[in-house]
Amino acid sequence: MECAADIVIRPVASADLSTLLTLYRHLNVDDLPLELSVAESRFADILTHPGMTIFAAFDGEKAVSSVTLAVIPNLTRGGAPYALIENVVTHGDYRQRGLAGTVIRKAIATAWERNCYKVMLLTGSKEPATLRFYANCGFTQDKTGFQIRRPIA
């Protein structure tokens, strides 16, 4: 494991798919791996989707923490877009080093650069430490979130 000074934060590129898929195993350990052809297709879509960026912390060529930022055009708030952050994950061996906070702050800064009027994030966690972490990143729990998932066939 490298020291923090050797960690580089940057948007992912097409060559990063393999290391990103490995990192995502730390997000939802029960998820089945995607077939490579499906992963390659989805990743190409993500990389070319306007307003969508995956930021990652890299230890050499290894992605060790990442977030996905989606900037969404808007017809309210003077036309200012808004942003969503999703898929916040840090490799188990790299936790408690501030990496997730660093990539989240990079995503937030990018949203502000793109004139977003707000950045939203949902978490399924009820753990006080997780909620405190997001609060320490600047998020407030002042809205009520809802979701609906597609029924399993």
Short mmCIF file of C-alpha atoms in Angstrom, two decimals:
data_model
loop_
_atom_site.label_atom_id
_atom_site.label_comp_id
_atom_site.label_asym_id
_atom_site.label_seq_id
_atom_site.Cartn_x
_atom_site.Cartn_y
_atom_site.Cartn_z
CA MET A 1 0.00 0.00 0.00
CA GLU A 2 1.37 3.39 -1.02
CA CYS A 3 1.37 6.51 1.13
CA ALA A 4 -1.44 9.01 0.61
CA ALA A 5 0.87 11.28 -1.41
CA ASP A 6 1.05 8.59 -4.10
CA ILE A 7 -2.74 8.43 -4.52
CA VAL A 8 -4.03 10.20 -7.64
CA ILE A 9 -7.66 11.36 -8.01
CA ARG A 10 -8.91 11.51 -11.59
CA PRO A 11 -11.85 10.62 -13.84
CA VAL A 12 -11.74 7.02 -14.97
CA ALA A 13 -10.84 6.17 -18.56
CA SER A 14 -11.59 3.21 -20.81
CA ALA A 15 -8.45 1.36 -19.67
CA ASP A 16 -9.74 1.41 -16.06
CA LEU A 17 -12.68 -0.97 -16.46
CA SER A 18 -11.01 -4.03 -14.95
CA THR A 19 -9.76 -2.27 -11.83
CA LEU A 20 -13.11 -0.48 -11.39
CA LEU A 21 -15.00 -3.79 -11.56
CA THR A 22 -12.64 -5.20 -8.94
CA LEU A 23 -13.27 -2.19 -6.71
CA TYR A 24 -17.06 -2.54 -7.11
CA ARG A 25 -16.84 -6.00 -5.52
CA HIS A 26 -16.33 -4.03 -2.26
CA LEU A 27 -19.59 -2.11 -2.79
CA ASN A 28 -22.17 -4.87 -3.12
CA VAL A 29 -20.46 -8.13 -2.25
CA ASP A 30 -23.57 -10.15 -3.14
CA ASP A 31 -23.77 -8.79 -6.70
CA LEU A 32 -22.91 -11.29 -9.38
CA PRO A 33 -20.10 -10.08 -11.66
CA LEU A 34 -21.26 -8.67 -14.99
CA GLU A 35 -20.37 -10.59 -18.12
CA LEU A 36 -17.38 -8.81 -19.64
CA SER A 37 -19.22 -7.86 -22.85
CA VAL A 38 -22.05 -6.31 -20.82
CA ALA A 39 -19.59 -4.47 -18.58
CA GLU A 40 -17.67 -3.13 -21.59
CA SER A 41 -20.89 -1.90 -23.20
CA ARG A 42 -22.19 -0.23 -20.02
CA PHE A 43 -18.81 1.35 -19.33
CA ALA A 44 -18.63 2.76 -22.87
CA ASP A 45 -22.11 4.23 -22.32
CA ILE A 46 -21.02 5.79 -19.02
CA LEU A 47 -17.86 7.28 -20.50
CA THR A 48 -19.77 8.93 -23.36
CA HIS A 49 -22.89 9.96 -21.43
CA PRO A 50 -23.01 13.76 -21.16
CA GLY A 51 -22.64 14.93 -17.58
CA MET A 52 -21.61 11.57 -16.18
CA THR A 53 -18.20 11.08 -14.60
CA ILE A 54 -16.72 8.39 -12.39
CA PHE A 55 -13.99 9.83 -10.20
CA ALA A 56 -11.53 7.40 -8.64
CA ALA A 57 -8.57 7.42 -6.32
CA PHE A 58 -5.75 5.39 -7.83
CA ASP A 59 -2.86 3.71 -6.07
CA GLY A 60 -0.72 3.22 -9.15
CA GLU A 61 -3.05 1.56 -11.66
CA LYS A 62 -5.39 0.22 -8.96
CA ALA A 63 -8.70 2.02 -8.32
CA VAL A 64 -9.10 2.09 -4.54
CA SER A 65 -12.05 4.48 -4.04
CA SER A 66 -14.63 5.95 -6.39
CA VAL A 67 -17.88 7.86 -6.81
CA THR A 68 -20.14 8.38 -9.79
CA LEU A 69 -21.32 11.93 -10.51
CA ALA A 70 -24.31 12.60 -12.78
CA VAL A 71 -25.01 16.22 -13.73
CA ILE A 72 -28.60 16.59 -14.93
CA PRO A 73 -29.91 19.48 -17.07
CA ASN A 74 -32.84 21.36 -15.57
CA LEU A 75 -35.59 23.78 -16.58
CA THR A 76 -36.12 25.21 -13.09
CA ARG A 77 -33.79 27.15 -10.79
CA GLY A 78 -32.87 29.47 -13.64
CA GLY A 79 -31.82 26.50 -15.76
CA ALA A 80 -29.11 25.47 -13.29
CA PRO A 81 -28.47 21.72 -13.41
CA TYR A 82 -28.42 19.49 -10.36
CA ALA A 83 -26.21 16.52 -9.57
CA LEU A 84 -26.47 13.05 -8.09
CA ILE A 85 -23.68 11.07 -6.47
CA GLU A 86 -23.94 7.28 -6.55
CA ASN A 87 -21.77 4.18 -6.08
CA VAL A 88 -19.55 5.53 -3.30
CA VAL A 89 -17.04 2.77 -2.51
CA THR A 90 -13.59 2.29 -1.04
CA HIS A 91 -11.54 -0.90 -1.25
CA GLY A 92 -11.51 -2.65 2.14
CA ASP A 93 -7.73 -2.36 2.46
CA TYR A 94 -7.85 1.43 1.95
CA ARG A 95 -10.67 2.46 4.29
CA GLN A 96 -10.25 5.03 7.07
CA ARG A 97 -7.69 7.00 5.05
CA GLY A 98 -9.96 9.82 3.84
CA LEU A 99 -10.13 8.61 0.24
CA ALA A 100 -13.92 8.48 -0.08
CA GLY A 101 -14.18 12.00 1.30
CA THR A 102 -11.55 13.16 -1.16
CA VAL A 103 -13.32 11.71 -4.22
CA ILE A 104 -16.70 13.00 -2.97
CA ARG A 105 -15.25 16.50 -2.56
CA LYS A 106 -13.82 16.25 -6.11
CA ALA A 107 -17.28 15.31 -7.41
CA ILE A 108 -18.91 18.17 -5.49
CA ALA A 109 -16.32 20.67 -6.77
CA THR A 110 -16.99 19.47 -10.32
CA ALA A 111 -20.74 19.92 -9.80
CA TRP A 112 -20.16 23.50 -8.64
CA GLU A 113 -17.89 24.12 -11.65
CA ARG A 114 -20.78 22.96 -13.86
CA ASN A 115 -23.10 25.44 -12.14
CA CYS A 116 -25.22 22.84 -10.32
CA TYR A 117 -27.46 24.38 -7.70
CA LYS A 118 -27.41 21.23 -5.52
CA VAL A 119 -25.81 17.82 -5.18
CA MET A 120 -27.87 14.91 -3.86
CA LEU A 121 -26.79 11.59 -2.45
CA LEU A 122 -28.84 8.71 -1.07
CA THR A 123 -27.55 6.02 1.23
CA GLY A 124 -29.24 2.84 2.32
CA SER A 125 -27.11 2.81 5.44
CA LYS A 126 -28.59 3.62 8.83
CA GLU A 127 -25.17 3.36 10.52
CA PRO A 128 -24.44 6.53 12.55
CA ALA A 129 -20.80 6.52 11.37
CA THR A 130 -21.88 6.46 7.71
CA LEU A 131 -24.41 9.23 8.21
CA ARG A 132 -21.81 11.28 10.11
CA PHE A 133 -19.33 10.70 7.26
CA TYR A 134 -21.75 12.17 4.70
CA ALA A 135 -22.55 15.07 7.04
CA ASN A 136 -18.81 15.72 7.37
CA CYS A 137 -18.66 15.87 3.56
CA GLY A 138 -21.17 18.73 3.70
CA PHE A 139 -24.45 16.91 3.10
CA THR A 140 -27.51 17.69 5.23
CA GLN A 141 -30.44 15.39 6.00
CA ASP A 142 -33.14 17.94 5.29
CA LYS A 143 -35.13 16.13 2.58
CA THR A 144 -37.06 12.89 2.47
CA GLY A 145 -35.91 10.43 -0.16
CA PHE A 146 -38.00 7.77 -1.84
CA GLN A 147 -37.14 5.03 -4.26
CA ILE A 148 -38.92 2.33 -6.17
CA ARG A 149 -37.19 -0.71 -7.56
CA ARG A 150 -38.27 -2.74 -10.53
CA PRO A 151 -40.06 -5.90 -9.39
CA ILE A 152 -38.18 -9.15 -9.87
CA ALA A 153 -39.84 -11.12 -12.66
#
